[in-house]
XYZ file of C-alpha atoms in Angstrom:
562
model
C 46.751 93.945 60.943
C 44.082 95.511 63.157
C 45.007 98.120 65.756
C 42.563 98.397 68.634
C 43.184 101.935 69.909
C 40.573 101.490 72.629
C 42.433 98.522 74.066
C 45.789 100.313 73.791
C 44.490 103.279 75.777
C 42.835 101.008 78.351
C 46.167 99.304 78.995
C 48.380 102.409 79.115
C 47.463 105.133 81.623
C 50.480 107.259 80.681
C 49.259 107.348 77.086
C 45.795 108.447 78.272
C 47.216 111.224 80.487
C 49.400 112.873 77.887
C 46.891 112.402 75.065
C 44.340 114.304 77.171
C 46.863 117.053 77.965
C 47.900 117.399 74.298
C 44.336 117.530 72.953
C 43.304 119.767 75.860
C 46.016 122.263 74.959
C 44.713 122.412 71.390
C 41.118 122.921 72.563
C 42.117 125.500 75.166
C 43.966 127.641 72.629
C 40.996 127.912 70.266
C 39.916 131.547 70.317
C 36.503 132.786 69.231
C 36.069 136.575 69.187
C 38.815 137.078 71.809
C 37.338 134.391 74.048
C 39.024 131.122 74.878
C 38.406 128.616 77.669
C 42.103 128.228 78.353
C 44.287 125.192 78.769
C 42.685 124.151 82.069
C 39.212 124.172 80.518
C 40.434 122.359 77.409
C 42.041 119.576 79.450
C 38.908 119.306 81.603
C 36.626 118.917 78.562
C 38.899 116.326 76.987
C 39.178 114.376 80.258
C 35.377 114.419 80.634
C 35.046 112.834 77.199
C 37.578 110.103 78.018
C 35.948 109.560 81.410
C 32.521 109.200 79.818
C 33.857 106.213 77.849
C 35.225 104.574 80.961
C 38.928 105.451 80.906
C 40.604 105.654 84.307
C 44.059 106.360 85.714
C 45.798 105.468 88.941
C 44.625 107.852 91.722
C 48.282 108.487 92.648
C 48.641 110.567 89.472
C 45.946 112.997 90.593
C 47.412 113.030 94.105
C 50.851 113.992 92.766
C 49.317 116.680 90.587
C 47.348 118.033 93.547
C 50.493 118.100 95.720
C 52.620 119.926 93.153
C 49.908 122.453 92.336
C 48.717 123.452 95.810
C 52.282 123.649 97.169
C 53.251 125.856 94.198
C 50.218 128.088 94.867
C 51.486 128.677 98.400
C 55.054 129.131 97.174
C 53.920 131.827 94.740
C 51.734 133.563 97.330
C 54.430 133.614 100.026
C 56.241 136.835 99.033
C 52.970 138.767 98.643
C 51.094 137.835 101.824
C 52.629 140.724 103.793
C 52.805 143.040 100.800
C 49.005 143.376 100.643
C 49.206 145.382 103.875
C 51.318 148.147 102.329
C 50.106 151.273 100.460
C 46.785 150.135 98.869
C 47.167 146.819 100.693
C 44.325 147.277 103.206
C 41.912 147.931 100.344
C 43.081 144.803 98.526
C 42.802 142.794 101.721
C 39.255 143.993 102.453
C 38.170 143.504 98.830
C 39.585 139.959 98.674
C 37.907 138.968 101.935
C 34.649 140.559 100.721
C 34.754 138.622 97.448
C 35.762 135.269 98.941
C 33.430 135.592 101.921
C 30.533 136.892 99.827
C 30.892 134.084 97.279
C 31.075 131.536 100.092
C 27.892 132.800 101.747
C 26.111 133.069 98.393
C 26.897 129.434 97.584
C 25.637 128.305 100.997
C 22.437 130.307 100.482
C 21.827 128.835 97.029
C 22.537 125.344 98.353
C 19.928 125.868 101.079
C 17.343 127.143 98.591
C 17.903 124.450 95.973
C 18.777 121.532 98.230
C 22.247 120.979 96.777
C 24.596 118.769 98.777
C 27.884 120.046 100.169
C 29.794 118.243 97.436
C 27.756 119.891 94.664
C 28.060 123.238 96.482
C 31.857 123.005 96.638
C 32.048 122.161 92.933
C 29.604 124.990 92.202
C 31.832 127.552 93.906
C 35.014 126.207 92.313
C 33.602 126.098 88.779
C 31.691 129.385 88.913
C 34.800 131.256 90.071
C 37.103 129.099 87.881
C 39.036 128.552 91.086
C 41.058 125.351 90.962
C 42.361 125.922 94.527
C 38.741 125.717 95.775
C 38.301 122.425 93.940
C 41.561 121.104 95.384
C 40.602 122.116 98.921
C 37.175 120.480 98.677
C 38.365 117.196 97.214
C 41.250 116.982 99.649
C 38.871 117.442 102.577
C 37.281 114.183 101.456
C 40.360 112.197 100.460
C 42.265 113.166 103.617
C 39.453 112.012 105.890
C 38.446 115.441 107.234
C 34.918 114.780 105.952
C 33.091 111.567 106.760
C 30.657 110.437 104.024
C 27.011 110.160 105.031
C 25.101 106.907 104.907
C 24.969 105.516 101.382
C 27.920 107.641 100.242
C 31.568 106.842 99.682
C 34.584 109.148 99.436
C 34.748 108.401 95.711
C 31.106 109.357 95.175
C 31.650 112.663 97.007
C 34.732 113.462 94.943
C 32.819 112.597 91.776
C 29.969 114.940 92.767
C 32.435 117.784 93.393
C 34.046 117.162 89.998
C 30.709 116.968 88.173
C 29.480 120.278 89.631
C 32.807 121.879 88.773
C 32.612 120.663 85.183
C 29.001 121.841 84.689
C 29.676 125.367 86.009
C 33.230 125.898 84.744
C 32.458 126.836 81.141
C 30.111 129.694 82.013
C 32.443 130.596 84.858
C 35.129 131.226 82.239
C 33.151 132.744 79.374
C 30.564 134.486 81.562
C 33.203 136.235 83.647
C 34.898 137.511 80.509
C 31.571 138.795 79.162
C 30.649 140.542 82.411
C 34.079 142.171 82.695
C 33.866 143.291 79.078
C 30.296 144.640 79.225
C 30.215 146.087 82.757
C 32.159 149.316 81.976
C 29.910 149.984 78.978
C 26.726 149.373 80.982
C 27.917 151.712 83.726
C 29.254 154.189 81.151
C 32.738 154.055 82.626
C 35.652 154.942 80.353
C 38.359 152.535 81.557
C 41.030 154.185 79.424
C 40.256 157.562 81.010
C 40.127 155.981 84.487
C 43.521 154.363 83.952
C 44.942 157.650 82.712
C 43.554 159.458 85.776
C 45.094 156.899 88.122
C 48.375 157.113 86.249
C 48.369 160.890 86.578
C 47.586 160.756 90.310
C 50.378 158.256 90.994
C 52.922 159.795 88.656
C 52.676 156.964 86.150
C 53.662 157.308 82.545
C 50.923 155.734 80.482
C 52.090 152.786 78.456
C 50.369 150.607 75.909
C 50.199 147.030 77.170
C 51.848 145.795 73.975
C 54.787 148.178 74.091
C 58.247 146.634 73.883
C 61.380 148.178 75.301
C 64.496 148.666 73.184
C 67.557 147.060 74.671
C 70.431 149.491 75.268
C 73.619 149.208 73.262
C 77.133 150.622 73.632
C 78.555 153.044 71.053
C 81.613 155.299 71.033
C 81.837 158.905 69.750
C 84.557 161.451 69.130
C 84.150 164.723 71.077
C 84.937 167.458 68.526
C 82.659 170.202 69.868
C 84.928 173.002 71.140
C 82.045 174.571 73.074
C 82.115 171.754 75.636
C 85.884 171.471 75.789
C 87.023 172.437 79.273
C 83.630 171.822 80.864
C 82.947 169.065 83.352
C 80.597 166.297 82.282
C 77.850 167.672 84.539
C 78.259 171.167 83.039
C 78.269 169.804 79.496
C 75.065 167.851 80.051
C 73.357 170.957 81.456
C 74.652 173.072 78.567
C 73.176 170.652 76.064
C 69.949 170.156 78.088
C 70.612 166.434 77.931
C 67.587 164.514 79.170
C 68.312 161.069 77.743
C 71.993 160.895 78.671
C 73.260 161.002 82.247
C 76.691 160.611 83.806
C 75.840 156.984 84.405
C 75.143 156.547 80.670
C 78.809 157.235 79.976
C 80.742 153.999 80.234
C 84.295 155.132 79.554
C 86.292 158.106 78.266
C 89.474 157.553 76.286
C 92.064 160.306 76.142
C 94.972 159.223 74.018
C 95.680 155.764 75.418
C 94.323 156.535 78.884
C 90.940 155.136 79.931
C 88.985 157.298 82.409
C 85.978 156.363 84.520
C 83.478 159.221 83.993
C 82.540 161.280 87.046
C 80.354 164.415 87.216
C 83.474 166.536 87.751
C 85.542 164.910 84.971
C 86.696 167.628 82.544
C 86.039 167.018 78.833
C 88.711 167.809 76.275
C 88.423 168.070 72.520
C 89.567 164.815 70.924
C 88.257 162.647 73.756
C 86.413 159.512 72.801
C 83.397 158.613 74.919
C 81.456 155.350 75.132
C 77.709 155.890 75.667
C 75.331 153.210 76.911
C 71.783 153.945 75.674
C 68.923 152.661 73.542
C 69.143 153.113 69.737
C 66.518 155.888 69.933
C 68.470 157.714 72.644
C 71.650 157.396 70.615
C 69.900 159.036 67.660
C 68.632 161.917 69.805
C 72.014 162.290 71.483
C 73.810 162.746 68.170
C 71.268 165.189 66.734
C 70.416 167.246 69.850
C 73.599 167.116 71.894
C 75.992 167.334 68.907
C 78.107 164.316 69.693
C 80.798 163.796 67.106
C 81.289 161.010 64.623
C 80.877 157.440 65.788
C 84.195 155.625 66.157
C 85.169 151.989 66.481
C 87.479 151.608 69.453
C 87.595 148.183 71.064
C 89.007 149.606 74.280
C 85.730 151.490 74.688
C 83.072 149.168 73.303
C 84.353 145.817 74.545
C 82.263 146.139 77.705
C 80.451 143.301 79.409
C 76.783 144.157 78.898
C 74.596 141.758 80.820
C 70.998 141.072 81.874
C 70.172 140.380 85.517
C 67.018 139.063 87.161
C 66.865 140.844 90.513
C 64.596 139.954 93.437
C 63.695 142.991 95.569
C 64.591 142.160 99.193
C 66.520 145.167 100.503
C 64.393 146.963 103.149
C 65.762 150.276 101.849
C 64.235 149.543 98.425
C 60.916 148.023 99.527
C 58.086 150.565 99.476
C 59.901 153.038 97.202
C 58.673 154.084 93.778
C 60.761 153.517 90.666
C 61.334 157.275 90.553
C 62.756 157.199 94.078
C 64.918 154.184 93.297
C 66.376 155.963 90.258
C 67.810 152.804 88.739
C 68.837 154.517 85.521
C 69.762 157.915 86.940
C 71.912 156.505 89.758
C 73.349 153.387 88.149
C 72.937 153.700 84.383
C 70.957 150.429 84.235
C 67.758 149.926 82.320
C 64.688 148.356 83.899
C 63.119 146.386 81.052
C 60.537 144.345 82.959
C 59.009 144.154 86.445
C 56.724 141.374 87.651
C 54.771 140.607 90.814
C 53.145 137.186 91.262
C 54.093 136.576 87.606
C 52.024 139.610 86.510
C 53.849 142.297 84.533
C 53.641 145.740 86.117
C 53.811 149.155 84.422
C 57.309 150.615 84.315
C 56.139 154.002 85.540
C 57.815 156.415 87.973
C 55.036 155.889 90.521
C 55.105 152.077 90.535
C 56.089 151.014 94.054
C 58.488 148.116 94.556
C 57.421 145.408 96.994
C 59.309 142.567 98.596
C 59.536 139.650 96.208
C 59.105 141.720 93.034
C 61.323 140.583 90.174
C 63.108 143.211 88.063
C 64.898 142.502 84.797
C 67.816 144.934 84.493
C 70.128 145.478 81.538
C 73.434 147.240 81.845
C 77.197 147.083 82.090
C 78.176 144.392 84.577
C 79.757 146.702 87.152
C 76.753 149.029 87.049
C 74.449 146.049 87.462
C 76.344 144.915 90.540
C 75.895 148.372 92.113
C 72.151 148.361 91.390
C 71.690 144.791 92.640
C 73.398 145.638 95.943
C 70.815 148.384 96.561
C 67.766 146.414 95.412
C 68.245 142.940 96.822
C 69.842 139.893 95.258
C 70.334 138.501 91.791
C 68.409 135.393 90.914
C 71.160 133.937 88.808
C 70.206 131.725 85.918
C 70.606 128.300 87.432
C 70.339 125.086 85.484
C 69.605 123.032 88.571
C 66.627 123.318 90.910
C 67.025 122.971 94.666
C 64.886 119.851 94.813
C 66.002 119.200 98.386
C 64.196 122.329 99.627
C 61.263 121.695 97.292
C 60.790 118.105 98.474
C 61.444 118.964 102.138
C 58.791 121.690 101.964
C 56.257 119.218 100.588
C 57.117 116.678 103.298
C 56.666 119.382 105.946
C 53.308 120.358 104.463
C 52.065 116.766 104.293
C 53.060 116.159 107.911
C 51.496 119.454 108.988
C 48.249 118.393 107.347
C 48.145 115.245 109.469
C 48.029 117.187 112.739
C 44.572 117.270 114.306
C 43.211 118.726 117.518
C 40.437 117.056 119.492
C 37.503 119.431 120.087
C 34.888 117.430 121.956
C 34.245 114.404 119.775
C 35.462 116.110 116.609
C 39.000 115.960 115.194
C 39.884 119.382 113.759
C 42.821 119.911 111.413
C 43.853 121.895 108.364
C 44.126 118.876 106.069
C 46.706 118.106 103.434
C 45.739 121.081 101.267
C 46.075 123.492 104.202
C 49.390 121.968 105.259
C 50.870 122.177 101.763
C 49.563 125.706 101.354
C 51.179 126.869 104.605
C 54.449 125.086 103.787
C 54.530 126.658 100.330
C 53.853 130.120 101.780
C 56.695 129.715 104.293
C 59.203 128.543 101.674
C 58.089 131.235 99.211
C 58.432 133.928 101.863
C 61.904 132.731 102.862
C 62.866 132.518 99.206
C 61.800 136.144 98.650
C 63.929 137.295 101.585
C 66.863 134.990 100.862
C 67.058 134.410 97.085
C 69.901 131.919 97.518
C 67.486 129.685 99.458
C 65.436 127.123 97.556
C 66.711 128.127 94.122
C 64.261 127.354 91.335
C 64.503 128.819 87.808
C 61.375 130.397 86.342
C 60.941 127.566 83.834
C 61.058 125.000 86.644
C 58.484 126.959 88.657
C 56.179 127.057 85.658
C 56.408 123.356 84.845
C 55.866 122.318 88.478
C 52.705 124.393 88.816
C 51.345 123.874 85.292
C 52.010 120.133 85.119
C 50.649 119.652 88.640
C 47.453 121.504 87.703
C 46.968 119.567 84.466
C 47.580 116.171 86.078
C 45.029 117.091 88.710
C 42.522 118.251 86.075
C 42.960 115.002 84.109
C 41.970 113.086 87.251
C 39.029 115.430 87.906
C 37.682 115.044 84.381
C 38.058 111.273 84.268
C 36.326 110.906 87.645
C 33.476 113.198 86.622
C 33.052 111.846 83.088
C 31.262 108.682 84.122
C 28.561 110.488 86.090
C 28.214 113.794 84.291
C 25.433 112.657 81.937
C 23.244 111.516 84.833
C 24.059 114.651 86.839
C 23.103 116.949 83.957
C 19.740 115.202 83.772
C 19.059 115.506 87.492
C 20.701 118.628 88.895
C 22.331 120.066 85.784
C 19.899 122.981 85.198
C 19.939 123.926 88.890
C 23.739 123.837 89.001
C 24.094 125.803 85.773
C 21.704 128.569 86.819
C 23.267 128.713 90.274
C 26.650 128.975 88.588
C 25.484 131.967 86.557
C 24.462 133.712 89.787
C 27.720 132.885 91.590
C 29.799 134.083 88.625
C 27.988 137.389 88.105
C 26.602 138.561 91.454
C 29.842 138.670 93.517
C 31.562 140.559 90.701
C 28.795 143.162 90.513
C 28.608 143.518 94.297
C 32.386 143.684 94.507
C 32.454 146.526 91.981
C 29.815 148.514 93.892
C 31.604 147.833 97.195
C 34.970 148.820 95.779
C 33.688 152.053 94.295
C 31.435 153.239 97.139
C 33.080 151.824 100.261
C 36.741 151.721 99.218
C 36.762 154.573 96.697
C 38.935 152.622 94.243
C 39.676 153.728 90.708
C 37.514 151.715 88.218
C 40.471 150.413 86.192
C 42.398 149.379 89.290
C 39.227 147.937 90.869
C 38.336 145.715 87.915
C 41.904 144.414 87.868
C 41.649 143.667 91.588
C 38.312 141.886 91.091
C 39.755 139.608 88.405
C 42.595 138.831 90.812
C 40.123 138.064 93.613
C 38.447 135.606 91.227
C 41.877 134.268 90.080
C 41.052 134.845 86.401
C 44.080 135.870 84.351
C 42.133 135.849 81.015
C 39.702 138.392 82.509
C 42.655 140.606 83.437
C 43.676 140.595 79.779
C 40.216 141.854 78.773
C 40.391 144.667 81.348
C 43.858 145.743 80.221
C 42.758 145.820 76.597
C 39.773 148.013 77.482
C 41.905 150.282 79.684
C 44.727 150.407 77.108
C 47.041 150.289 80.102
C 48.819 147.951 82.492
C 47.335 149.794 85.498
C 44.748 146.996 86.153
C 47.648 144.565 86.677
C 48.525 146.430 89.878
C 45.098 145.607 91.292
C 45.303 142.001 90.102
C 48.656 141.461 91.785
C 47.281 142.986 94.987
C 44.454 140.456 95.414
C 45.551 137.335 93.528
C 47.911 135.789 96.080
C 45.579 136.130 99.064
C 42.574 135.030 96.992
C 44.284 131.717 96.185
C 44.764 131.043 99.877
C 41.248 132.055 100.944
C 39.523 130.159 98.131
C 41.436 126.988 98.975
C 40.260 127.235 102.571
C 36.715 127.991 101.370
C 36.585 124.710 99.466
C 37.600 122.781 102.569
C 35.182 124.701 104.792
C 32.169 124.025 102.550
C 32.782 120.307 102.869
C 33.235 120.542 106.641
C 29.910 122.340 107.040
């Protein structure tokens, strides 16, 4: 029996799609000296190989992937669009516009010098900056009819040219950016670790290693047998023992005989009381040795508490703009903040970290204490099994319809296109979601699969379309595109660093994080954080990333329109 794998793949597009994604994942996770091209690059390379041998898929697959991805980009950016205007926001805004605008003008200049077409120019910008939103915006400008092909061209040939240029410049765009980010501090003799420490000191941050893990608090009960604290209030006893790790809120319950007492600062302690303490294992150890708590006891009335984990979305105006020190989550409520993310980027849990609307905090604590903290912070994003697909689908429909609207300017029809419509719809839904967490419920896993699968389906289509013409393109314009890509990858980053330091006066560690965000490169952020030995650069990344996605999408469309 002979199995013709080539024929099987030619007859089954679904098999081709998921084979490319599976192999692409394997390629993307290969790491050489801390460098990897990532899943997107791996899928692109694999799709190019399949496309070179003539494999195709139904265009609707790429269209669905494009729709899911660009709408999710807007959805993710929604909560942060207004946040960039707060605190360091103006600097992030100016830096993002400088980077996007400078890269756009640089690409146009190189295209003029080298004679590259608009399609090659759009792919050049997308690949050099590893910006998939730029690629999406450019291709959609063609497929949606915003751009009319010139004589001798077809929409398919334009899309293929965009994809080919993207593929040729993407690899250096990924690896080159990582190299520049890694070498730049050494060339400029900048100590990123020292810069991060300086910024942390100025903002009241507690330096943390990026790999640190946080112990989860546990509940234990102790017998109070210290006569020196008998007759004192809890507040007086804590002062007498110079207790720094244990607060009134750390005390869950006091048991006196058979009576259970809710601890208050003015509650008087008596010898023989049993007290339940909610703290990390390390704090428990210090509490017993330094504060002379008595023997640990097993009392189910005290330790049968409901300890829970809550995912809280910051929406309360009274909490937005305040630092973690001002919020006093532990001191005021006895809850532990174990993780804080913004645009899916983990932020340092330092006293000076400022909460912004849409930030997600993971809190651990006794259920009643959690409810008090949630009421002051915003709303709990409860773990839902189901996704609000009605809102998700309705948002996409709104975006698609919005993209169809055009305005007549002379003889030219002007509109934002499908990509612009989906982007705006996603931003609106994401913003509403951040302010009303019960609206458009979507668990984190669902958000990830929508965006990741949409991106990969789109990249499969890009690679298959480009594969057939990439060999010819490399022979004709390949060297020009590659060298232009090197310039577009390196020059905006160098200029952005100089601009950020001299014009904006930004801290080097924060600035490099912001630059990687402006170029939408998460792997580059990892390199910066490793060099800085701190999560401080993530603050800069989160400040520019959301707006950069929006601007770079529009840049891709604008290049094609010009």
